[in-house]
Coordinates of C-alpha atoms in Angstrom, one line a residue:
Chain A
M25 CA 72.7 11.0 71.8
S26 CA 75.9 12.8 70.9
E27 CA 75.5 15.7 68.6
N28 CA 78.5 14.6 66.6
Y29 CA 77.5 11.0 66.2
R30 CA 78.7 9.8 62.8
P31 CA 76.2 7.7 60.9
V32 CA 77.5 4.2 60.1
V33 CA 74.8 3.5 57.5
N34 CA 73.9 4.7 54.1
H35 CA 70.3 5.1 53.1
L36 CA 68.1 5.0 50.0
T37 CA 64.8 6.9 50.2
R38 CA 62.4 5.6 47.6
I39 CA 59.1 7.2 46.8
I40 CA 56.8 4.7 45.0
L41 CA 54.4 6.3 42.6
K42 CA 51.9 3.9 41.1
L43 CA 50.7 5.0 37.7
I44 CA 47.3 3.4 38.2
E45 CA 45.5 3.9 41.4
E46 CA 44.7 0.9 43.5
P47 CA 42.0 -0.4 43.5
V48 CA 41.7 0.3 39.8
P49 CA 38.6 2.5 39.4
Y50 CA 36.7 0.2 37.1
E51 CA 33.4 1.3 38.7
L52 CA 33.7 4.4 36.5
V53 CA 33.2 2.2 33.4
A54 CA 30.0 0.5 34.8
P55 CA 28.9 2.1 38.1
S56 CA 26.9 -1.0 39.1
E57 CA 26.2 -4.5 38.0
L58 CA 22.8 -3.4 36.8
Q59 CA 24.3 -0.8 34.4
P60 CA 26.1 -1.9 31.3
P61 CA 29.4 -0.2 30.4
S62 CA 29.0 2.9 28.4
A63 CA 31.2 5.1 26.2
A64 CA 30.8 7.8 28.8
G65 CA 31.9 5.4 31.5
V66 CA 35.1 4.5 29.6
R67 CA 35.8 8.2 29.1
R68 CA 35.4 8.8 32.8
F69 CA 37.8 6.0 33.4
G70 CA 40.3 7.5 30.9
E71 CA 40.0 10.9 32.6
S72 CA 40.7 9.3 36.0
L73 CA 43.9 7.7 34.6
A74 CA 44.9 11.0 33.1
R75 CA 44.3 12.7 36.4
R76 CA 46.5 10.1 38.2
A77 CA 49.2 10.4 35.5
E78 CA 49.2 14.2 36.0
R79 CA 49.5 13.8 39.8
V80 CA 52.4 11.4 39.4
A81 CA 54.1 13.8 36.9
A82 CA 53.6 16.7 39.4
M83 CA 55.1 14.7 42.2
M84 CA 58.1 13.8 39.9
D85 CA 58.6 17.5 39.2
V86 CA 58.8 18.5 42.9
L87 CA 61.0 15.5 43.7
A88 CA 63.3 16.2 40.8
A89 CA 63.8 19.7 42.3
R90 CA 65.2 18.0 45.4
G91 CA 67.6 15.8 43.5
F92 CA 65.6 12.6 43.2
T93 CA 66.3 10.3 40.3
F94 CA 63.7 8.1 38.6
K95 CA 63.3 4.5 37.6
F96 CA 60.4 2.8 35.9
E97 CA 59.4 -0.7 36.8
K98 CA 56.2 -2.6 35.9
D99 CA 53.4 -0.1 36.6
R100 CA 55.2 2.3 38.9
V101 CA 57.8 5.0 39.0
F102 CA 60.5 4.9 41.7
A103 CA 61.9 8.2 42.8
D104 CA 65.2 7.6 44.6
S105 CA 67.4 9.8 46.8
I106 CA 70.4 8.9 48.8
E107 CA 70.4 12.5 50.3
M108 CA 66.9 13.2 51.6
E109 CA 65.7 11.2 54.6
A110 CA 62.4 9.4 54.3
Q111 CA 60.5 11.5 56.9
D112 CA 61.7 14.7 55.3
A113 CA 60.6 13.5 51.9
K114 CA 57.1 12.6 53.1
R115 CA 56.8 16.0 54.9
Y116 CA 58.0 17.7 51.7
L117 CA 55.4 16.1 49.5
L118 CA 52.7 16.9 52.0
T119 CA 53.7 20.5 52.1
K120 CA 53.5 20.6 48.3
G121 CA 49.9 19.6 48.5
F122 CA 50.0 15.9 47.9
E123 CA 48.1 13.4 50.1
D124 CA 49.8 10.5 51.8
T125 CA 47.5 8.1 49.9
E126 CA 49.1 9.2 46.6
F127 CA 52.5 7.8 47.3
Q128 CA 54.4 5.2 49.3
V129 CA 57.7 5.8 51.1
L130 CA 60.3 3.1 51.3
L131 CA 63.5 3.5 53.3
E132 CA 66.3 1.1 53.1
Y133 CA 69.6 1.3 55.1
A134 CA 72.9 -0.4 54.5
R135 CA 76.0 -0.7 56.5
K136 CA 78.5 1.9 55.5
W137 CA 81.4 -0.4 56.2
D138 CA 81.2 -4.1 56.9
T139 CA 80.5 -5.0 60.4
L140 CA 78.7 -7.7 62.4
Chain B
M10 CA 77.6 -5.2 49.4
A11 CA 78.2 -2.8 52.3
G12 CA 77.5 0.7 51.4
A13 CA 74.7 0.3 48.9
P14 CA 71.1 -0.4 50.0
Q15 CA 70.1 -3.7 48.4
S16 CA 67.0 -2.2 46.7
A17 CA 69.3 -0.1 44.6
L18 CA 71.0 -3.1 43.3
P19 CA 70.0 -5.8 40.8
W20 CA 69.6 -9.3 42.3
Y21 CA 73.0 -10.5 40.9
E22 CA 74.9 -7.7 42.6
R23 CA 73.5 -8.5 46.1
E24 CA 75.6 -10.1 48.8
D25 CA 72.9 -12.6 49.7
T26 CA 72.7 -13.9 46.1
W27 CA 76.4 -14.6 46.1
A28 CA 76.4 -16.2 49.5
I29 CA 73.7 -18.6 48.2
I30 CA 75.6 -19.2 44.9
I31 CA 78.8 -20.0 46.6
G32 CA 77.3 -22.1 49.5
L33 CA 74.9 -24.0 47.3
G34 CA 77.3 -24.3 44.4
L35 CA 79.9 -25.8 46.7
T36 CA 77.4 -28.3 48.1
F37 CA 76.2 -29.4 44.7
V38 CA 79.7 -29.7 43.2
I39 CA 81.0 -31.8 46.1
S40 CA 77.9 -34.0 46.0
A41 CA 78.3 -34.5 42.2
A42 CA 82.0 -35.3 42.7
F43 CA 81.0 -37.9 45.3
F44 CA 78.7 -39.7 42.9
M45 CA 81.3 -39.5 40.2
G46 CA 83.9 -41.0 42.6
G47 CA 86.2 -37.9 42.9
T48 CA 85.9 -36.0 46.2
G49 CA 89.7 -36.2 46.6
M50 CA 90.4 -32.6 45.8
F51 CA 87.7 -31.4 48.3
K52 CA 89.0 -33.7 51.0
T53 CA 92.4 -32.2 50.5
M54 CA 91.0 -28.8 50.5
A55 CA 89.1 -29.4 53.8
V56 CA 92.3 -28.9 55.7
G57 CA 92.7 -28.2 59.4
V58 CA 95.2 -28.3 62.2
S59 CA 95.0 -31.1 64.9
T60 CA 95.2 -30.3 68.6
W61 CA 98.9 -29.9 69.6
T62 CA 101.0 -29.4 72.6
D63 CA 104.4 -29.5 71.0
A64 CA 105.0 -26.6 68.6
G65 CA 107.8 -28.4 66.9
K66 CA 105.5 -31.3 65.9
M67 CA 102.8 -28.9 64.8
F68 CA 105.2 -27.1 62.5
A69 CA 106.6 -30.4 61.2
S70 CA 103.0 -31.4 60.2
L71 CA 102.4 -28.3 58.2
P72 CA 104.3 -29.0 55.0
A73 CA 102.0 -32.0 54.3
K74 CA 99.1 -29.7 54.5
V75 CA 100.4 -27.1 52.0
P76 CA 98.5 -28.6 49.0
G77 CA 95.3 -28.4 51.0
F78 CA 95.8 -24.8 52.0
L79 CA 96.6 -23.9 48.4
Y80 CA 93.5 -25.6 47.1
L81 CA 91.4 -23.9 49.8
F82 CA 93.0 -20.5 49.1
V83 CA 92.7 -20.7 45.3
F84 CA 89.1 -22.0 45.4
F85 CA 87.7 -19.3 47.7
L86 CA 89.8 -16.6 46.2
A87 CA 88.4 -17.4 42.8
A88 CA 84.8 -17.7 44.1
F89 CA 85.0 -14.5 46.2
C90 CA 86.7 -12.6 43.4
I91 CA 84.0 -13.5 40.9
A92 CA 81.4 -12.3 43.5
A93 CA 83.5 -9.2 44.2
K94 CA 83.7 -8.3 40.5
T95 CA 79.9 -8.7 40.1
M96 CA 79.3 -6.7 43.3
K97 CA 81.5 -3.9 41.8
I98 CA 84.2 -4.2 44.5
N99 CA 87.8 -3.5 43.4
V100 CA 89.0 -7.0 42.6
A101 CA 92.7 -6.3 42.9
N102 CA 92.3 -4.7 46.3
Y103 CA 89.9 -7.5 47.4
A104 CA 92.3 -10.3 46.2
A105 CA 95.3 -8.7 48.0
G106 CA 93.2 -8.2 51.2
F107 CA 91.8 -11.7 51.1
T108 CA 95.3 -13.1 50.7
V109 CA 96.4 -11.4 53.9
L110 CA 93.2 -12.4 55.7
F111 CA 93.8 -16.0 54.6
V112 CA 97.4 -16.2 55.8
I113 CA 96.3 -14.7 59.2
S114 CA 93.4 -17.2 59.4
V115 CA 95.9 -20.1 58.9
A116 CA 98.2 -18.8 61.6
I117 CA 95.2 -18.2 64.0
T118 CA 93.8 -21.7 63.2
A119 CA 97.2 -23.2 64.0
L120 CA 97.5 -21.2 67.3
G121 CA 93.8 -22.0 68.2
A122 CA 94.6 -25.7 68.0
N123 CA 96.9 -25.5 71.0
K124 CA 95.7 -27.7 73.8
T125 CA 96.3 -25.1 76.6
L126 CA 94.5 -22.3 74.7
K127 CA 91.7 -24.7 74.0
Y128 CA 91.4 -25.5 77.7
W129 CA 91.0 -21.7 78.3
Q130 CA 88.4 -21.6 75.6
L131 CA 90.7 -19.5 73.5
E132 CA 90.0 -21.5 70.4
T133 CA 90.2 -20.1 66.8
P134 CA 86.9 -18.0 66.9
L135 CA 87.8 -16.0 70.0
L136 CA 91.5 -15.8 69.0
A137 CA 90.5 -14.4 65.6
L138 CA 88.2 -12.0 67.1
L139 CA 90.6 -10.7 69.8
F140 CA 93.5 -10.6 67.3
G141 CA 91.4 -8.5 64.9
M142 CA 90.2 -6.1 67.6
I143 CA 93.7 -5.5 69.0
V144 CA 95.1 -4.8 65.5
S145 CA 92.2 -2.6 64.3
N146 CA 92.2 -0.5 67.5
T147 CA 95.9 0.1 67.5
V148 CA 96.9 0.6 63.8
T149 CA 95.1 2.0 60.8
L150 CA 94.3 -0.7 58.4
P151 CA 95.0 0.0 54.7
K152 CA 92.0 0.5 52.4
W153 CA 92.9 -2.5 50.2
F154 CA 92.8 -4.8 53.2
Q155 CA 89.6 -3.3 54.5
S156 CA 87.9 -4.2 51.2
A157 CA 88.3 -7.9 52.1
L158 CA 86.7 -7.6 55.5
K159 CA 83.3 -8.8 54.4
T160 CA 81.9 -10.0 57.7
E161 CA 78.3 -10.4 56.5
F162 CA 79.3 -12.0 53.2
Y163 CA 81.4 -14.7 54.9
V164 CA 78.9 -15.4 57.6
K165 CA 76.1 -15.8 55.1
T166 CA 78.1 -18.1 53.0
G167 CA 78.9 -20.1 56.2
I168 CA 75.3 -20.2 57.2
V169 CA 74.3 -21.6 53.7
L170 CA 77.0 -24.3 54.2
M171 CA 75.7 -24.9 57.7
G172 CA 72.3 -25.7 56.1
A173 CA 74.0 -28.6 54.2
T174 CA 75.2 -30.1 57.4
L175 CA 72.0 -29.6 59.4
P176 CA 69.4 -32.3 58.5
F177 CA 66.1 -30.8 57.5
T178 CA 64.4 -33.3 59.9
I179 CA 66.1 -31.6 62.8
I180 CA 64.9 -28.2 61.6
M181 CA 61.4 -29.6 61.3
Q182 CA 61.6 -31.2 64.8
A183 CA 63.3 -28.4 66.7
G184 CA 62.2 -25.5 64.5
P185 CA 58.8 -24.9 66.1
M186 CA 60.5 -25.0 69.6
A187 CA 63.1 -22.6 68.4
M188 CA 60.4 -20.3 67.0
A189 CA 58.4 -20.5 70.2
Q190 CA 61.4 -19.7 72.4
A191 CA 62.6 -17.0 70.0
T192 CA 59.1 -15.4 69.9
I193 CA 58.9 -15.2 73.7
V194 CA 62.4 -13.7 74.0
A195 CA 62.1 -11.4 71.1
A196 CA 58.8 -10.0 72.2
V197 CA 59.8 -9.6 75.8
T198 CA 63.2 -8.0 74.9
F199 CA 61.8 -5.8 72.1
F200 CA 59.1 -4.3 74.3
S201 CA 61.4 -3.9 77.3
I202 CA 63.8 -1.9 75.3
F203 CA 61.1 0.0 73.5
F204 CA 59.2 1.0 76.6
A205 CA 62.4 1.8 78.5
A206 CA 63.6 4.0 75.6
T207 CA 60.3 5.8 75.1
K208 CA 58.6 5.9 78.5
L209 CA 61.6 6.0 80.8
F210 CA 64.0 8.0 78.7
G211 CA 61.7 9.9 76.4
L212 CA 63.3 8.8 73.2
D213 CA 61.6 8.9 69.8
P214 CA 59.5 5.7 69.3
R215 CA 61.3 4.9 66.0
F216 CA 64.6 5.1 67.9
G217 CA 63.1 2.8 70.5
A218 CA 62.1 0.4 67.8
C219 CA 65.6 0.3 66.3
L220 CA 67.1 -0.3 69.7
G221 CA 64.5 -3.0 70.4
A222 CA 65.1 -4.7 67.1
G223 CA 68.8 -4.7 67.6
G224 CA 68.5 -6.3 71.0
S225 CA 65.8 -8.8 70.2
I226 CA 65.4 -9.8 66.6
C227 CA 68.6 -10.1 64.7
G228 CA 71.2 -7.5 65.8
V229 CA 72.6 -5.1 63.2
S230 CA 70.4 -6.6 60.5
G231 CA 67.4 -6.1 62.8
S232 CA 68.2 -2.5 63.5
I233 CA 68.7 -1.8 59.8
A234 CA 65.5 -3.6 58.7
I235 CA 63.3 -2.1 61.4
G236 CA 65.0 1.3 61.1
G237 CA 64.0 1.3 57.4
A238 CA 60.5 0.0 58.0
C239 CA 59.7 2.7 60.5
R240 CA 61.7 5.4 58.7
A241 CA 63.9 6.1 61.7
E242 CA 66.7 8.7 61.3
K243 CA 70.1 7.7 60.2
E244 CA 71.6 8.6 63.6
H245 CA 69.1 6.4 65.4
V246 CA 70.0 3.3 63.3
S247 CA 73.7 4.1 63.7
V248 CA 73.5 4.3 67.5
A249 CA 71.5 1.1 67.6
I250 CA 74.1 -0.7 65.5
S251 CA 76.9 0.6 67.7
L252 CA 75.1 -0.7 70.8
V253 CA 74.5 -4.1 69.2
I254 CA 78.2 -4.3 68.3
V255 CA 79.4 -3.3 71.8
W256 CA 77.1 -5.9 73.5
A257 CA 77.7 -8.6 70.9
V258 CA 81.4 -8.3 71.6
V259 CA 80.8 -8.4 75.4
M260 CA 78.5 -11.5 75.0
V261 CA 80.8 -13.4 72.6
I262 CA 83.3 -13.5 75.5
L263 CA 80.9 -13.8 78.5
L264 CA 78.4 -16.4 77.2
P265 CA 80.8 -19.3 76.5
I266 CA 82.4 -18.6 79.9
W267 CA 79.0 -18.6 81.7
C268 CA 78.0 -21.8 79.8
K269 CA 81.1 -23.5 81.0
A270 CA 80.8 -22.1 84.6
L271 CA 77.2 -23.2 84.8
G272 CA 78.1 -26.7 83.5
M273 CA 75.7 -26.5 80.6
E274 CA 75.3 -29.2 78.0
P275 CA 76.3 -28.1 74.4
G276 CA 72.7 -28.2 73.1
P277 CA 71.2 -25.9 75.6
A278 CA 74.3 -23.8 75.6
G279 CA 74.0 -23.2 71.9
A280 CA 70.3 -22.4 72.3
W281 CA 71.1 -19.9 75.0
I282 CA 73.7 -18.2 72.8
G283 CA 71.2 -18.2 69.9
T284 CA 68.7 -16.5 72.2
S285 CA 70.9 -14.0 73.9
E286 CA 73.7 -13.1 71.5
F287 CA 72.9 -10.1 69.4
A288 CA 74.5 -10.8 66.0
D289 CA 74.8 -13.9 63.8
A290 CA 78.6 -13.7 63.3
A291 CA 79.3 -13.1 67.0
G292 CA 76.9 -15.8 67.9
F293 CA 78.7 -18.3 65.7
A294 CA 82.0 -17.4 67.4
A295 CA 80.4 -17.9 70.9
A296 CA 78.8 -21.2 69.9
A297 CA 82.0 -22.4 68.3
A298 CA 83.8 -21.6 71.5
I299 CA 81.7 -24.3 73.2
G300 CA 83.7 -26.7 71.2
D301 CA 80.9 -29.1 70.2
E302 CA 79.0 -29.4 66.9
R303 CA 75.7 -29.7 68.9
A304 CA 76.1 -26.1 70.2
I305 CA 76.5 -24.8 66.7
K306 CA 73.4 -26.7 65.5
T307 CA 71.2 -25.5 68.3
F308 CA 72.6 -22.0 68.0
T309 CA 71.7 -22.0 64.3
L310 CA 68.2 -23.3 64.9
M311 CA 67.6 -20.6 67.5
K312 CA 69.2 -17.7 65.7
V313 CA 68.6 -18.4 62.0
V314 CA 65.4 -20.4 62.1
G315 CA 63.9 -18.9 65.3
R316 CA 64.9 -15.2 65.1
D317 CA 66.4 -14.0 61.7
M318 CA 63.6 -15.4 59.6
F319 CA 60.9 -13.3 61.3
V320 CA 62.5 -9.9 60.8
G321 CA 60.1 -9.3 57.8
I322 CA 57.0 -9.8 60.0
W323 CA 58.4 -7.5 62.7
A324 CA 59.2 -4.9 59.9
L325 CA 55.6 -5.0 58.6
L326 CA 54.2 -4.5 62.1
V327 CA 56.5 -1.6 62.9
A328 CA 55.9 0.0 59.5
W329 CA 52.2 -0.1 60.1
L330 CA 52.7 1.4 63.6
S331 CA 54.9 4.1 62.3
V332 CA 52.5 5.2 59.6
T333 CA 49.2 4.9 61.6
V334 CA 50.4 6.1 65.0
W335 CA 53.8 7.7 65.2
E336 CA 53.8 9.8 62.0
K337 CA 50.1 10.6 62.4
K338 CA 50.8 12.0 65.9
E339 CA 53.5 14.2 64.5
G340 CA 51.2 15.5 61.8
N341 CA 53.3 13.9 59.1
G342 CA 50.4 12.5 57.1
N343 CA 47.0 11.4 58.2
G344 CA 47.9 7.8 58.7
S345 CA 46.3 6.6 55.5
E346 CA 49.5 5.9 53.6
R347 CA 49.5 2.3 52.3
V348 CA 51.7 -0.2 54.1
D349 CA 52.7 -2.8 51.6
I350 CA 52.5 -6.5 52.6
G351 CA 55.6 -6.9 50.4
E352 CA 57.5 -5.4 53.3
I353 CA 57.8 -8.9 54.7
W354 CA 59.6 -10.2 51.6
R355 CA 61.6 -7.0 51.2
R356 CA 63.1 -7.3 54.7
F357 CA 63.4 -11.1 54.6
P358 CA 67.1 -12.2 54.8
K359 CA 67.3 -14.0 51.5
F360 CA 70.4 -16.0 52.3
V361 CA 68.2 -18.1 54.7
I362 CA 66.6 -19.6 51.5
G363 CA 70.0 -20.9 50.6
F364 CA 70.3 -22.4 54.1
F365 CA 67.0 -24.2 53.7
V366 CA 67.7 -25.4 50.2
A367 CA 71.1 -26.8 51.2
S368 CA 69.5 -28.6 54.2
I369 CA 66.6 -30.0 52.1
F370 CA 69.0 -31.1 49.3
T371 CA 71.4 -33.1 51.5
T372 CA 68.6 -34.6 53.6
I373 CA 66.6 -35.9 50.6
L374 CA 69.8 -37.1 49.0
I375 CA 70.9 -39.1 52.1
A376 CA 67.3 -40.5 52.5
S377 CA 67.1 -41.6 48.9
V378 CA 70.3 -43.7 48.8
A379 CA 71.3 -46.9 50.6
P380 CA 72.3 -46.5 54.2
K381 CA 75.9 -47.4 53.4
V382 CA 76.1 -44.8 50.7
G383 CA 74.4 -42.3 53.0
S384 CA 77.1 -42.8 55.6
A385 CA 79.9 -42.5 53.0
Y386 CA 78.2 -39.3 51.8
S387 CA 78.1 -37.9 55.3
K388 CA 81.8 -38.6 55.7
D389 CA 83.1 -37.6 52.3
V390 CA 80.8 -34.7 51.5
L391 CA 79.4 -33.3 54.7
G392 CA 82.7 -33.8 56.5
P393 CA 84.6 -31.5 54.1
I394 CA 81.7 -29.0 54.0
K395 CA 81.8 -28.8 57.8
T396 CA 85.5 -27.9 57.6
L397 CA 85.1 -25.4 54.8
R398 CA 82.2 -23.8 56.7
G399 CA 84.7 -23.5 59.6
W400 CA 87.0 -21.5 57.4
T401 CA 84.3 -19.1 56.3
F402 CA 83.5 -18.5 60.0
T403 CA 87.2 -17.9 60.8
W404 CA 87.3 -15.2 58.1
T405 CA 84.1 -13.9 59.6
F406 CA 85.5 -13.7 63.1
L407 CA 88.7 -12.0 61.9
S408 CA 86.6 -9.5 59.9
I409 CA 84.5 -8.7 63.0
G410 CA 87.7 -8.1 65.0
F411 CA 89.2 -6.0 62.2
T412 CA 86.1 -3.9 61.8
T413 CA 85.3 -3.3 65.5
R414 CA 86.7 0.1 66.3
F415 CA 85.8 1.0 69.8
R416 CA 86.4 4.7 69.3
E417 CA 83.7 4.8 66.7
L418 CA 81.2 3.0 69.0
T419 CA 81.4 5.1 72.1
A420 CA 79.4 8.3 71.4
T421 CA 76.0 6.8 71.7
G422 CA 74.7 8.8 74.7
W423 CA 73.6 7.3 78.0
K424 CA 69.9 7.0 77.4
P425 CA 70.0 4.6 74.4
F426 CA 72.7 2.7 76.2
A427 CA 70.6 2.4 79.4
A428 CA 67.6 1.3 77.4
F429 CA 69.5 -1.3 75.5
T430 CA 71.2 -2.5 78.7
I431 CA 67.8 -3.0 80.4
G432 CA 66.9 -5.3 77.5
V433 CA 70.2 -7.2 77.9
L434 CA 69.6 -7.7 81.6
I435 CA 66.2 -9.2 80.8
N436 CA 67.2 -11.2 77.7
V437 CA 70.2 -13.0 79.1
P438 CA 68.5 -14.6 82.2
L439 CA 65.3 -15.2 80.3
G440 CA 67.3 -16.9 77.5
Y441 CA 69.1 -19.1 80.1
W442 CA 65.9 -20.1 81.8
L443 CA 64.1 -21.0 78.5
S444 CA 67.1 -22.9 77.1
N445 CA 68.2 -24.7 80.3
V446 CA 64.9 -25.3 82.0
V447 CA 61.7 -24.8 80.0
F448 CA 62.9 -26.3 76.6
L449 CA 65.8 -28.2 78.0
D450 CA 64.7 -31.6 76.7
Y451 CA 64.3 -30.3 73.2
W452 CA 67.8 -28.8 73.1
L453 CA 69.3 -31.9 74.6
S454 CA 67.7 -34.1 71.9
V455 CA 69.4 -32.3 69.1
K456 CA 72.3 -34.5 68.1

């Protein structure tokens, strides 16, 4: 491929950060069917939600440093960039110590000018 | 809207939404007018130019058509400008550009109705395409005019209108055949290009997937959807798009010529074009060049119902492959990132919904009225819709021509070109064999 090839598309890299992990860790509330829910279980559940929220916030911090902007929809935060490419964004998050199970990467292209 | 990824836009700013609103809106309004006894304006608006041999007579017939051209212009200008305003396109520029595009389309339509040019298959679609390409490759088009060259928007609107004129019963009958043929061709072509790209030429698998999608699923839209799904690089998607355009332009000229030379019936010819042409808009131009409505119907069944609809499923498969195999191999993650099933819907071409709704609407309507009323409906409503659809395709073909700049398409490198060409060399004969031999009876039965 020519080194000077001019892209004919624009892109949007979107990192999807779910505020509540899936599957929702309800087993923390009542570890088995035989055990009734307990106050300690609910606290554990709350702590897991807090841990997740902290991870999401940490990812938002590092993404903000690379110019991502944020949107909130339903139960998730969208971190958007029209500068950073998707592969680079994933690599970046991994190098910052995050796991690829903690986020989802969505990449969308659009024609830069109208064509076929 | 070109330039902004659809995810970044609210639904009402998306091109597909407006193609559906205009296409379905027009279908509903003309239908309502029919039952209220007033389709006169729409019949006047559905203006065309009859085949001519004597230029003097043709020019003499034009003044009587002026009200029709005016209605047509004002209606579409208003509809497109409302859409443009919502899509945040500069309306003044768009209106000026569309006015010029409209005037050119009238001139090209008049020229394309010439008997001699028709004999040489140089009808409106190809003339529009060639005229646009000659102009855009010799002069620099002003920005305001470029803002009206909305190829995708016009073709999507035309496809929704196409739905209104294609009975849903035909879709149900021929749809499974179209899907079977499309699946065979898409799978064979995709994997041919993919393996040629990756194994023969050592290209990145995501690049191979973009090239394969462009050559097999749905052209530029396929490359864009699959490129996004597998997170291919911008340059990879761009090269795939360029190759799709180059081959689509070659095929828009060659396929109708071959169909004629091989003495193909319109039905199988349209199916072949639907199988082997790489882009919707170019395919419509090639199918229209056959000069028979049946070719357009079988083309639509193959391309829209058989191929375009399944881009979401391909996207999901490729996204899964990318995460679990390609990225894992590169050490970019351990392959456990979730691949959302929502990928299918995300990449699904939404305007296809408008195509189906229009088809179901007119089919149910005709089936639920007396046969005599049904015939009148076909003549007074579907007749004008067919003509209006033709105009949206003419604007499409002109836009393709005006936006095809060969200088910008040449720097693709020989490896991707060779991989794509291998796919073309497999796809075209395979498409011919399936359309004209294996599924011949089905395509002949589409009336």
